C-alpha cells in the first residue's frame, strides 16, 4: 500500500513539474516572425504574468488609432535605484527593432545580473498606428500615426492616398515617358532610374511618381494619404515645422507627450537606448549642425565683455572665459561651462559636447572590437543620421543622459572589384608614415587621388610637399577622405543601389524589386510600375531576427554596466559638545561614466543626487 502511495505521489510530482516546465516554455517569446500590434501586446502581457514579482505593465496613453502604448518595467521594484529606458521603432518602419526590444526584455528576465541593482523600462512599439502597415494587405512605408491631418491644405482630409494599381500588394513607383522628364535608365542596371546629367548632354525621358492616382484632381499624386504625425520626429530637440508630418508643435501627438511625461516623472532614468535607424554604437554621434551654441570658440557679448576684461571682437575658448569669470564669483561658487553658457545666453547646444564625445568614441572603438570577436560584419550601408526631433537626440540634449542608438540591420555593402596593384586603399594609407607614403611615388599617389576624386583639388607633387613639410600626415589625409562622400564613377550605380540590388539578387527567395511592367493609368495613359518593395532596406528576413539580436543586444547590457555609481566614500563625525555633532559625508562616483555628463551639467539635467539621512535622532 505504502509503495503504491509513493508511486502515486511521485507521478503527481512529475505531472506538476511537467506542467510548470510546459507553462514556462509556452510563456517564452519566440522570434521566428514579426509581431503586429496584437502580438506585441500579448507578448508584454505574457512576460508580465510569468514574472509578476519583477515586472509591471504601464499603459501610458492611446494612439489616435485607438491602440495602447505600453511600457514593461523590469526590476526588483526598489525605488530610487538607477534606471534605463529602452525605446524602439519610433517611426514604425523597423519591425526588427520592436523584436529587438522584446528580445532584450526576455534576456533581462532570464538573468538577474542586469536587473539586480537597476530598473529597466522597455517600450517596444511607440508608434503602433504606423507599424501596422507592414502587416496590411497593401504594404507601403508609412511613418505617421492615424491623427487626421490635412497635408495639402484643401477642404478634404486624407483624401489622396496610395493606390495599388498592379494589384501586387506593394506600393512602389510609376515611371511615365515624358519629354519634360528628368530621369533616364541607368546604363549600369536597367532596373534603376537616375537623374539625367545635362552637363554631359543627357536628356531626361521619364517622370517618376509614387504608385497611385490623383484622387482629388489637384494634379498631385498621393500627397494627402491617411495620417498623421510621425512620432519619431515629434520630440522637442531641433523640432521643425518644415515637415507636415512633424506635427503642429513638439509633443503635439499623445504618444510623444505621454512618453516625455513618463520619463520626466522618473528622474532615476540616467541612460537611454534607442533601437531604430540611427547608430550611436559603432559610430560616434555626428556634429556639424549650424546654429545654437558654439561652446568651443565664441565672442563674449559686449554687455559682459567690459565686466570680465574681454575684447568683444575676439573669439575665446571656453576655458579662457572660465578663468576670466572666476575672480568675479562669490566664494564657493564654481565657474563652469554650464554657468558661462547660461549667463551669456550662448543658446541651445546642437552638437555633442567635446567631453561627451570622449566616451562615445571609446565605446565605439570597443564595440568594433566586440563585433570582430563575434564575427559580426560592420561592412554594411551606413545607418541614417539621427533626425531632427528624434527621441535619441532629445534624450541626450534635453534629458542630459548618455543616449545610445542601435540599428540592428542595414543591407551589406556590395563587394568591390579587386583593384590593380597600382592602387592603395584608404585603410592602407591610414597605417602609413610620411616616408612610406612618399616612397609610393607619383604614379601610385596619382592613381590613389583619382580613385578618391581628389586629383582636381591637389596633385601628387603638392601632396608630397605637404607631407614633407609636416603640414599633413597620411593618417589625417585618410580621416578626411573617410568623411567625404564616396566617389561615384561615371555610369556606375550609387553605393546604396549597388548594395540593395546585390542583396536582392543574392536572396532570390525574397521579392525585393518589382520589375517594371506597363499598365494603363486612368489619367497618365501608359505608365510602368516597379521599383524596390517597401521595407527592403531595413527589414531582414525573419530567419535572421534571432541571430541579429543574439549577437548585438548583449552590447547594450555591457553599456548598462557603465552607469554612474554614487556611494559614500567615508563619513566623519565631530563632537562639538553639549550634544551637538557635526556629520561630514564624502561622496564618490565609482562608476565608469560621470554624473552628470557634460551636456547634463550644462542643462542642469538630470536631477541632482540627493542624500537623505534617516534614523534615530533625526
Coordinates of C-alpha atoms in Angstrom, one line a residue:
X1 CA 0.0 0.0 0.0
X2 CA 2.8 2.4 1.0
X3 CA 4.6 1.6 -2.2
X4 CA 1.5 2.5 -4.3
X5 CA 1.1 5.8 -2.4
X6 CA 4.8 6.6 -3.1
X7 CA 4.4 5.8 -6.7
X8 CA 1.2 7.9 -6.9
X9 CA 2.9 10.9 -5.2
X10 CA 5.9 10.6 -7.5
X11 CA 3.6 10.5 -10.5
X12 CA 1.8 13.6 -9.4
X13 CA 5.1 15.4 -8.8
X14 CA 6.2 14.6 -12.3
X15 CA 2.9 15.8 -13.7
X16 CA 3.2 19.0 -11.7
X17 CA 6.8 19.6 -12.8
X18 CA 5.9 18.9 -16.4
X19 CA 3.1 21.4 -16.3
X20 CA 5.4 24.1 -14.9
X21 CA 8.0 23.4 -17.5
X22 CA 5.4 23.4 -20.2
X23 CA 3.9 26.6 -18.9
X24 CA 7.2 28.4 -18.8
X25 CA 8.0 27.2 -22.3
X26 CA 4.7 28.5 -23.6
X27 CA 5.3 31.9 -22.0
X28 CA 8.7 32.3 -23.5
X29 CA 8.7 34.6 -26.6
X30 CA 9.6 33.3 -30.0
X31 CA 11.4 35.3 -32.7
X32 CA 10.6 33.5 -35.9
X33 CA 8.2 36.1 -37.3
X34 CA 7.5 39.8 -37.0
X35 CA 4.8 40.7 -34.4
X36 CA 1.9 43.0 -35.2
X37 CA 0.3 45.2 -32.5
X38 CA -1.8 42.4 -31.0
X39 CA 1.2 40.1 -30.9
X40 CA 3.3 42.7 -29.1
X41 CA 0.6 43.4 -26.5
X42 CA 0.2 39.6 -25.9
X43 CA 4.0 39.3 -25.6
X44 CA 4.1 42.0 -23.0
X45 CA 1.2 40.5 -21.1
X46 CA 2.9 37.1 -21.1
X47 CA 6.2 38.5 -19.8
X48 CA 4.4 40.3 -17.1
X49 CA 2.2 37.4 -16.0
X50 CA 5.2 35.0 -16.0
X51 CA 7.3 37.4 -13.9
X52 CA 4.8 39.3 -11.6
X53 CA 7.3 39.8 -8.8
X54 CA 9.8 41.6 -11.1
X55 CA 7.7 43.3 -13.8
X56 CA 4.9 45.9 -14.1
X57 CA 3.0 46.9 -17.2
X58 CA 2.3 50.6 -17.7
X59 CA -0.3 51.8 -20.3
X60 CA 0.6 55.4 -20.7
X61 CA -1.8 56.6 -23.4
X62 CA -3.7 55.5 -26.5
X63 CA -2.7 56.4 -30.1
X64 CA -5.0 58.3 -32.4
X65 CA -5.8 54.9 -34.0
X66 CA -7.0 53.6 -30.7
X67 CA -4.0 51.4 -29.8
X68 CA -2.4 51.3 -26.4
X69 CA 1.1 52.5 -25.8
X70 CA 2.5 50.1 -23.2
X71 CA 5.8 50.1 -21.3
X72 CA 7.2 47.0 -19.5
X73 CA 9.1 47.8 -16.3
X74 CA 11.6 45.2 -15.2
X75 CA 13.4 45.2 -11.9
X76 CA 13.1 44.3 -8.2
X77 CA 10.7 47.2 -7.7
X78 CA 13.0 49.1 -5.4
X79 CA 12.5 52.8 -5.6
X80 CA 15.3 55.4 -6.3
X81 CA 17.7 52.9 -8.0
X82 CA 19.2 53.8 -11.4
X83 CA 17.0 53.1 -14.4
X84 CA 17.5 52.6 -18.1
X85 CA 14.8 53.4 -20.7
X86 CA 14.7 51.5 -24.0
X87 CA 12.5 52.7 -26.9
X88 CA 12.2 51.0 -30.3
X89 CA 10.7 51.6 -33.7
X90 CA 9.5 55.2 -33.2
X91 CA 8.8 55.7 -36.9
X92 CA 7.1 52.4 -37.3
X93 CA 9.2 51.3 -40.2
X94 CA 11.7 49.0 -38.5
X95 CA 9.8 45.9 -37.2
X96 CA 13.2 44.3 -36.3
X97 CA 13.6 47.0 -33.7
X98 CA 10.4 46.0 -32.0
X99 CA 11.6 42.4 -32.0
X100 CA 14.9 43.6 -30.5
X101 CA 13.2 45.4 -27.6
X102 CA 11.2 42.3 -26.7
X103 CA 14.3 40.1 -27.2
X104 CA 16.1 42.4 -24.7
X105 CA 13.3 42.1 -22.2
X106 CA 13.4 38.3 -22.4
X107 CA 17.2 38.4 -21.9
X108 CA 16.8 40.6 -18.8
X109 CA 14.2 38.3 -17.3
X110 CA 16.4 35.2 -18.0
X111 CA 19.1 36.6 -15.7
X112 CA 19.2 38.8 -12.6
X113 CA 22.7 40.1 -13.3
X114 CA 21.5 43.2 -15.1
X115 CA 18.3 43.9 -13.0
X116 CA 19.6 43.3 -9.5
X117 CA 20.5 47.0 -8.9
X118 CA 18.7 48.8 -11.7
X119 CA 15.3 49.2 -13.3
X120 CA 14.6 48.8 -17.0
X121 CA 11.7 50.4 -18.9
X122 CA 11.0 48.7 -22.3
X123 CA 8.8 50.4 -24.9
X124 CA 8.7 48.2 -28.0
X125 CA 6.0 49.9 -30.0
X126 CA 5.5 53.7 -29.5
X127 CA 4.0 54.2 -33.0
X128 CA 1.6 51.3 -33.5
X129 CA -0.6 53.1 -36.0
X130 CA 2.3 53.4 -38.5
X131 CA 3.9 50.0 -37.7
X132 CA 0.7 48.1 -38.6
X133 CA 1.1 49.0 -42.2
X134 CA 3.9 46.3 -42.5
X135 CA 1.2 43.7 -41.9
X136 CA -1.6 45.3 -44.1
X137 CA -2.8 43.8 -47.4
X138 CA -1.3 46.7 -49.3
X139 CA 2.1 47.5 -47.9
X140 CA 3.8 50.9 -48.1
X141 CA 6.3 52.5 -45.8
X142 CA 4.2 54.8 -43.5
X143 CA 5.7 56.7 -40.6
X144 CA 2.7 58.7 -39.5
X145 CA 0.0 57.8 -36.9
X146 CA -3.7 58.0 -37.6
X147 CA -4.2 61.6 -36.4
X148 CA -6.2 63.3 -39.2
X149 CA -4.1 66.0 -40.9
X150 CA -4.9 68.0 -44.0
X151 CA -1.5 67.8 -45.6
X152 CA -2.4 69.6 -48.9
X153 CA -4.4 72.3 -47.1
X154 CA -7.6 71.9 -49.1
X155 CA -11.2 71.2 -47.9
X156 CA -10.7 67.5 -47.5
X157 CA -8.6 65.3 -45.2
X158 CA -6.8 62.1 -46.0
X159 CA -8.4 62.0 -49.5
X160 CA -5.4 61.3 -51.7
X161 CA -3.6 58.2 -50.5
X162 CA -1.8 55.4 -52.3
X163 CA -3.4 53.0 -54.8
X164 CA -2.2 49.5 -55.7
X165 CA -2.7 49.8 -59.4
X166 CA -1.0 46.5 -60.4
X167 CA -2.5 44.5 -57.5
X168 CA 0.8 43.1 -56.3
X169 CA 0.3 44.1 -52.6
X170 CA 3.0 46.8 -52.6
X171 CA 3.1 50.5 -53.3
X172 CA 6.2 51.1 -55.5
X173 CA 6.9 53.7 -58.2
X174 CA 5.4 54.8 -61.5
X175 CA 7.6 55.9 -64.4
X176 CA 6.0 57.9 -67.1
X177 CA 7.6 58.7 -70.5
X178 CA 7.6 62.5 -70.8
X179 CA 9.8 64.9 -72.8
X180 CA 9.9 67.1 -69.7
X181 CA 11.1 64.3 -67.5
X182 CA 14.3 64.5 -65.6
X183 CA 15.2 60.7 -65.3
X184 CA 16.8 58.2 -67.6
X185 CA 17.5 54.5 -67.3
X186 CA 20.9 53.7 -65.7
X187 CA 23.5 52.3 -68.1
X188 CA 24.7 50.1 -65.2
X189 CA 21.4 48.4 -64.5
X190 CA 18.1 48.9 -66.4
X191 CA 16.1 48.5 -63.2
X192 CA 17.3 51.8 -61.8
X193 CA 16.4 55.3 -62.9
X194 CA 19.0 58.1 -62.4
X195 CA 18.8 61.8 -62.9
X196 CA 19.9 63.0 -66.3
X197 CA 23.2 64.9 -66.3
X198 CA 22.6 67.9 -68.5
X199 CA 26.3 68.8 -68.4
X200 CA 27.1 65.6 -70.2
X201 CA 24.4 66.1 -72.8
X202 CA 21.9 63.7 -71.2
X203 CA 18.2 64.4 -71.6
X204 CA 15.6 63.1 -69.3
X205 CA 12.9 60.9 -70.7
X206 CA 10.8 59.9 -67.6
X207 CA 8.9 61.5 -64.8
X208 CA 8.8 59.5 -61.5
X209 CA 5.7 59.3 -59.2
X210 CA 4.7 57.1 -56.3
X211 CA 2.2 54.4 -57.4
X212 CA -1.4 55.8 -57.3
X213 CA -4.0 58.1 -58.9
X214 CA -4.9 61.7 -58.4
X215 CA -7.9 61.1 -56.2
X216 CA -8.7 64.8 -55.6
X217 CA -7.9 66.0 -59.1
X218 CA -5.4 68.6 -58.0
X219 CA -2.5 67.5 -60.3
X220 CA -0.6 65.8 -57.5
X221 CA -0.3 62.1 -56.6
X222 CA -0.7 60.7 -53.1
X223 CA 0.1 64.0 -51.3
X224 CA -2.6 63.6 -48.6
X225 CA -2.8 60.0 -47.5
X226 CA -4.1 58.6 -44.2
X227 CA -2.5 60.2 -41.1
X228 CA -0.8 62.0 -39.4
X229 CA 2.2 62.8 -37.2
X230 CA 5.5 61.0 -37.3
X231 CA 6.1 60.0 -33.6
X232 CA 9.8 59.6 -34.4
X233 CA 10.3 63.3 -35.2
X234 CA 7.8 65.0 -32.8
X235 CA 10.2 65.4 -29.9
X236 CA 11.4 68.9 -28.8
X237 CA 15.1 68.9 -29.8
X238 CA 15.5 70.5 -33.2
X239 CA 11.8 70.1 -33.8
X240 CA 10.9 71.6 -37.2
X241 CA 7.7 73.0 -38.7
X242 CA 9.1 72.5 -42.2
X243 CA 7.7 68.9 -42.4
X244 CA 4.0 68.5 -42.1
X245 CA 4.4 65.0 -40.5
X246 CA 6.4 66.6 -37.7
X247 CA 3.1 67.9 -36.1
X248 CA 1.9 71.3 -35.1
X249 CA 4.4 71.5 -32.2
X250 CA 6.7 69.2 -30.3
X251 CA 4.8 66.8 -28.2
X252 CA 1.6 67.5 -30.1
X253 CA 0.7 63.9 -30.5
X254 CA -0.4 61.8 -27.5
X255 CA 2.2 59.2 -27.8
X256 CA 5.1 61.6 -27.5
X257 CA 3.6 63.7 -24.8
X258 CA 2.9 60.6 -22.7
X259 CA 6.5 59.3 -23.2
X260 CA 8.0 62.5 -22.1
X261 CA 5.7 62.7 -19.1
X262 CA 6.6 59.2 -18.1
X263 CA 10.3 59.8 -18.3
X264 CA 10.3 63.2 -16.6
X265 CA 8.3 61.6 -13.8
X266 CA 11.2 59.1 -13.2
X267 CA 14.3 61.2 -12.6
X268 CA 16.2 58.0 -11.8
X269 CA 16.4 57.2 -15.5
X270 CA 20.1 58.0 -16.4
X271 CA 20.7 56.1 -19.6
X272 CA 18.6 55.7 -22.7
X273 CA 18.8 53.1 -25.6
X274 CA 17.0 53.6 -28.9
X275 CA 16.6 50.8 -31.4
X276 CA 15.9 52.2 -34.9
X277 CA 17.6 53.6 -37.9
X278 CA 20.4 55.6 -36.4
X279 CA 23.6 54.4 -34.8
X280 CA 25.5 55.8 -31.8
X281 CA 27.1 52.5 -31.0
X282 CA 29.5 51.6 -33.9
X283 CA 29.7 55.3 -34.9
X284 CA 30.1 58.5 -32.9
X285 CA 27.1 60.9 -32.8
X286 CA 27.6 63.4 -35.6
X287 CA 28.0 67.1 -35.1
X288 CA 28.4 69.8 -37.7
X289 CA 24.9 71.3 -37.2
X290 CA 24.7 75.0 -37.6
X291 CA 23.2 77.4 -35.1
X292 CA 22.7 77.1 -31.4
X293 CA 25.7 77.4 -29.1
X294 CA 29.3 77.0 -30.1
X295 CA 30.9 76.3 -26.7
X296 CA 34.4 75.8 -28.1
X297 CA 35.0 79.2 -29.5
X298 CA 32.7 82.2 -29.2
X299 CA 32.6 86.0 -28.7
X300 CA 31.8 87.4 -25.3
X301 CA 28.6 89.6 -25.5
X302 CA 29.5 93.3 -25.3
X303 CA 27.5 93.8 -22.1
X304 CA 29.7 91.2 -20.3
X305 CA 33.0 91.9 -22.0
X306 CA 33.8 95.0 -20.0
X307 CA 32.9 93.3 -16.8
X308 CA 35.4 90.5 -17.2
X309 CA 38.0 92.4 -19.2
X310 CA 37.4 90.7 -22.6
X311 CA 37.6 92.0 -26.1
X312 CA 34.0 91.7 -27.6
X313 CA 35.5 91.4 -31.2
X314 CA 37.7 88.4 -30.3
X315 CA 36.9 84.7 -30.2
X316 CA 37.7 83.0 -26.9
X317 CA 37.8 79.4 -25.9
X318 CA 35.5 78.3 -23.0
X319 CA 38.5 77.6 -20.7
X320 CA 39.7 81.2 -21.2
X321 CA 36.4 82.7 -20.3
X322 CA 36.1 80.4 -17.3
X323 CA 39.4 81.9 -15.9
X324 CA 38.2 85.4 -16.5
X325 CA 34.9 84.9 -14.7
X326 CA 36.4 83.0 -11.6
X327 CA 37.6 86.1 -9.7
X328 CA 34.1 87.8 -10.0
X329 CA 32.2 85.0 -8.5
X330 CA 31.3 84.7 -4.8
X331 CA 33.2 82.3 -2.6
X332 CA 32.0 78.7 -3.0
X333 CA 30.5 79.4 -6.5
X334 CA 32.2 77.5 -9.3
X335 CA 32.8 78.9 -12.8
X336 CA 31.6 76.1 -15.0
X337 CA 31.0 76.0 -18.8
X338 CA 27.3 75.5 -18.0
X339 CA 27.2 78.6 -15.9
X340 CA 29.0 80.6 -18.6
X341 CA 26.7 79.4 -21.4
X342 CA 23.6 80.2 -19.3
X343 CA 24.9 83.6 -18.1
X344 CA 26.0 84.8 -21.5
X345 CA 23.0 83.4 -23.4
X346 CA 25.0 81.4 -25.8
X347 CA 22.0 79.5 -27.0
X348 CA 21.0 75.8 -27.2
X349 CA 23.6 73.2 -27.8
X350 CA 23.0 71.4 -31.1
X351 CA 26.2 69.4 -31.4
X352 CA 27.6 66.8 -28.9
X353 CA 30.0 68.3 -26.3
X354 CA 33.6 67.5 -26.6
X355 CA 33.9 65.8 -23.2
X356 CA 30.9 63.5 -24.0
X357 CA 32.4 62.6 -27.4
X358 CA 35.3 61.1 -25.5
X359 CA 33.2 58.3 -24.0
X360 CA 31.2 57.9 -27.2
X361 CA 34.5 57.4 -29.1
X362 CA 35.8 54.9 -26.6
X363 CA 32.7 52.9 -26.6
X364 CA 32.6 52.9 -30.5
X365 CA 36.1 51.6 -30.6
X366 CA 35.3 48.9 -28.0
X367 CA 32.2 47.9 -30.0
X368 CA 34.2 47.4 -33.2
X369 CA 36.5 45.0 -31.2
X370 CA 33.4 43.3 -29.8
X371 CA 31.9 42.9 -33.3
X372 CA 35.2 41.4 -34.6
X373 CA 35.3 38.9 -31.7
X374 CA 31.7 37.9 -32.5
X375 CA 32.3 37.7 -36.3
X376 CA 29.8 40.4 -36.8
X377 CA 30.4 42.2 -40.1
X378 CA 30.2 46.0 -40.0
X379 CA 30.6 46.3 -43.8
X380 CA 27.0 47.4 -44.3
X381 CA 25.3 50.5 -45.7
X382 CA 25.7 53.4 -43.1
X383 CA 22.9 54.0 -40.8
X384 CA 20.8 57.1 -41.1
X385 CA 21.8 60.3 -39.3
X386 CA 19.6 60.9 -36.2
X387 CA 16.7 63.0 -37.4
X388 CA 15.8 66.4 -36.1
X389 CA 13.1 65.9 -33.5
X390 CA 14.1 62.3 -32.8
X391 CA 13.9 60.5 -29.5
X392 CA 17.6 59.7 -29.3
X393 CA 18.6 63.4 -29.8
X394 CA 16.0 64.6 -27.2
X395 CA 17.3 62.0 -24.7
X396 CA 20.9 63.4 -25.0
X397 CA 20.3 67.1 -25.4
X398 CA 17.3 67.5 -23.1
X399 CA 17.5 64.7 -20.5
X400 CA 21.2 65.2 -20.3
X401 CA 22.0 61.5 -20.1
X402 CA 24.1 59.1 -22.2
X403 CA 21.9 58.2 -25.2
X404 CA 22.9 55.2 -27.4
X405 CA 21.1 54.2 -30.5
X406 CA 21.5 50.8 -32.3
X407 CA 20.4 49.9 -35.9
X408 CA 20.0 46.1 -35.8
X409 CA 20.1 45.7 -39.6
X410 CA 21.3 47.5 -42.7
X411 CA 22.0 45.9 -46.1
X412 CA 25.5 44.6 -46.6
X413 CA 27.7 46.6 -48.9
X414 CA 28.3 45.2 -52.4
X415 CA 31.7 43.7 -52.7
X416 CA 34.1 45.9 -54.6
X417 CA 36.0 44.6 -57.5
X418 CA 39.7 43.9 -56.8
X419 CA 41.9 46.9 -57.6
X420 CA 45.1 46.7 -59.6
X421 CA 48.4 46.6 -57.9
X422 CA 49.0 50.3 -58.6
X423 CA 46.2 51.4 -56.2
X424 CA 46.2 51.6 -52.4
X425 CA 43.3 51.7 -50.1
X426 CA 42.3 54.3 -47.5
X427 CA 42.9 51.7 -44.8
X428 CA 46.4 51.1 -46.0
X429 CA 47.0 54.9 -46.2
X430 CA 45.9 55.3 -42.6
X431 CA 48.7 52.9 -41.3
X432 CA 51.5 54.6 -43.2
X433 CA 54.1 57.1 -42.0
X434 CA 55.1 60.0 -44.2
X435 CA 58.2 58.4 -45.6
X436 CA 56.4 55.2 -46.7
X437 CA 53.7 57.3 -48.4
X438 CA 56.3 59.4 -50.3
X439 CA 58.1 56.3 -51.3
X440 CA 55.0 55.2 -53.3
X441 CA 55.9 57.6 -56.0
X442 CA 53.9 60.0 -58.2
X443 CA 52.2 57.2 -60.2
X444 CA 50.7 55.3 -57.3
X445 CA 49.8 58.5 -55.5
X446 CA 48.1 60.0 -58.6
X447 CA 46.1 56.8 -59.1
X448 CA 45.0 56.9 -55.4
X449 CA 43.9 60.6 -55.8
X450 CA 41.9 59.8 -58.9
X451 CA 40.2 56.8 -57.2
X452 CA 39.1 59.1 -54.4
X453 CA 38.2 62.1 -56.6
X454 CA 40.9 64.3 -55.2
X455 CA 43.1 64.8 -58.3
X456 CA 41.3 68.0 -59.3
X457 CA 42.0 69.6 -55.9
X458 CA 45.5 68.5 -55.3
X459 CA 48.2 66.7 -57.3
X460 CA 50.8 64.2 -56.2
X461 CA 53.7 66.8 -56.1
X462 CA 51.7 69.2 -53.8
X463 CA 50.7 66.4 -51.5
X464 CA 54.2 65.1 -51.2
X465 CA 55.4 68.6 -50.4
X466 CA 52.8 68.9 -47.6
X467 CA 53.8 65.6 -46.1
X468 CA 57.5 66.6 -46.2
X469 CA 56.7 69.9 -44.5
X470 CA 54.7 68.0 -41.9
X471 CA 51.6 70.1 -42.7
X472 CA 49.7 66.9 -43.3
X473 CA 50.1 63.2 -42.4
X474 CA 48.8 60.1 -44.1
X475 CA 46.6 59.4 -41.1
X476 CA 44.9 62.8 -41.2
X477 CA 44.5 62.6 -45.0
X478 CA 42.8 59.1 -44.6
X479 CA 40.5 60.6 -42.0
X480 CA 39.5 63.4 -44.3
X481 CA 38.8 61.0 -47.1
X482 CA 36.6 58.8 -44.9
X483 CA 34.4 61.7 -44.1
X484 CA 33.9 62.6 -47.7
X485 CA 31.0 61.2 -49.7
X486 CA 32.2 58.1 -51.5
X487 CA 33.1 59.0 -55.1
X488 CA 30.9 57.6 -57.8
X489 CA 32.4 56.7 -61.2
X490 CA 30.6 57.9 -64.3
X491 CA 27.9 55.5 -65.3
X492 CA 28.1 53.5 -62.1
X493 CA 25.3 53.0 -59.6
X494 CA 25.2 54.7 -56.3
X495 CA 26.6 52.7 -53.4
X496 CA 23.1 52.3 -52.0
X497 CA 21.6 50.9 -55.2
X498 CA 24.6 48.6 -55.7
X499 CA 24.2 47.1 -52.2
X500 CA 20.4 46.8 -52.5
X501 CA 20.4 45.1 -55.9
X502 CA 23.3 42.7 -54.8
X503 CA 21.4 41.9 -51.6
X504 CA 18.1 41.2 -53.6
X505 CA 19.8 39.2 -56.2
X506 CA 21.6 37.0 -53.6
X507 CA 18.3 36.4 -51.7
X508 CA 16.3 35.0 -54.5
X509 CA 13.6 33.7 -52.1
X510 CA 12.7 37.2 -51.2
X511 CA 10.9 39.5 -53.6
X512 CA 12.8 42.7 -53.3
X513 CA 12.3 44.5 -56.6
X514 CA 9.2 44.7 -58.8
X515 CA 10.3 44.6 -62.4
X516 CA 8.8 47.4 -64.5
X517 CA 5.6 46.5 -66.1
X518 CA 3.3 48.6 -68.3
X519 CA -0.3 49.3 -67.3
X520 CA -2.9 51.8 -68.5
X521 CA -3.3 54.7 -66.0
X522 CA -6.7 56.5 -65.8
X523 CA -5.1 59.9 -66.3
X524 CA -1.5 59.5 -67.3
X525 CA -2.1 56.9 -70.0
X526 CA 0.6 54.2 -70.4
X527 CA 2.8 54.0 -67.4
X528 CA 5.3 51.4 -66.0
X529 CA 5.1 50.3 -62.4
X530 CA 8.1 48.9 -60.5
X531 CA 10.9 49.6 -58.1
X532 CA 12.1 48.5 -54.6
X533 CA 9.4 47.0 -52.4
X534 CA 8.7 48.8 -49.1
X535 CA 10.9 47.8 -46.1
X536 CA 13.6 46.1 -48.2
X537 CA 16.3 48.5 -46.8
X538 CA 15.8 47.9 -43.1
X539 CA 13.8 44.7 -42.5
X540 CA 15.7 41.4 -42.8
X541 CA 14.0 38.0 -43.4
X542 CA 12.5 36.5 -40.3
X543 CA 15.1 33.8 -40.1
X544 CA 17.7 36.5 -39.3
X545 CA 15.9 38.1 -36.3
X546 CA 17.2 35.7 -33.6
X547 CA 20.9 35.8 -34.8
X548 CA 20.9 39.6 -35.2
X549 CA 19.5 40.2 -31.7
X550 CA 21.6 37.5 -30.1
X551 CA 24.9 39.0 -31.2
X552 CA 24.2 42.7 -30.9
X553 CA 22.0 43.2 -27.9
X554 CA 24.5 41.9 -25.3
X555 CA 26.5 45.1 -26.1
X556 CA 23.7 47.2 -24.6
X557 CA 23.9 45.1 -21.5
X558 CA 27.6 45.8 -21.3
X559 CA 26.9 49.5 -21.7
X560 CA 24.4 49.3 -18.8
X561 CA 27.3 48.3 -16.5
X562 CA 28.9 51.7 -17.2
X563 CA 26.3 53.7 -15.3
X564 CA 27.5 56.1 -12.6
X565 CA 27.5 54.5 -9.1
X566 CA 27.2 57.1 -6.3
X567 CA 28.5 55.8 -2.9
X568 CA 29.5 57.2 0.4
X569 CA 33.3 57.0 0.5
X570 CA 33.7 57.8 4.2
X571 CA 32.0 59.7 7.0
X572 CA 33.4 61.9 9.7
X573 CA 31.6 62.7 12.9
X574 CA 32.9 65.5 15.1
X575 CA 31.6 66.1 18.7
X576 CA 31.1 69.8 19.1
X577 CA 30.0 69.4 22.7
X578 CA 26.6 69.8 24.5
X579 CA 25.1 67.0 22.5
X580 CA 25.8 68.7 19.1
X581 CA 27.6 66.7 16.4
X582 CA 29.0 67.7 13.0
X583 CA 28.5 65.0 10.4
X584 CA 30.5 65.1 7.2
X585 CA 29.9 62.7 4.3
X586 CA 32.3 62.2 1.5
X587 CA 30.6 61.1 -1.7
X588 CA 32.3 59.4 -4.7
X589 CA 31.2 58.1 -8.1
X590 CA 32.7 54.6 -8.5
X591 CA 31.0 54.0 -11.9
X592 CA 32.6 54.4 -15.3
X593 CA 30.5 57.4 -16.6
X594 CA 30.4 60.8 -14.9
X595 CA 27.3 62.1 -13.2
X596 CA 26.1 64.2 -14.9
X597 CA 27.8 64.0 -18.3
X598 CA 28.8 67.3 -19.8
X599 CA 25.5 68.1 -21.6
X600 CA 23.7 67.3 -18.3
X601 CA 25.9 69.6 -16.4
X602 CA 25.3 72.4 -18.9
X603 CA 21.5 71.8 -18.8
X604 CA 21.2 71.3 -15.1
X605 CA 19.6 68.0 -16.0
X606 CA 19.2 65.2 -14.9
X607 CA 18.1 65.7 -11.3
X608 CA 20.9 66.2 -8.7
X609 CA 21.9 63.4 -6.3
X610 CA 20.1 63.8 -3.0
X611 CA 21.2 62.1 0.2
X612 CA 18.6 61.6 2.8
X613 CA 19.8 60.9 6.4
X614 CA 17.3 58.8 8.2
X615 CA 17.3 57.0 11.6
X616 CA 17.0 57.5 15.3
X617 CA 17.7 61.1 16.4
X618 CA 16.9 62.6 13.0

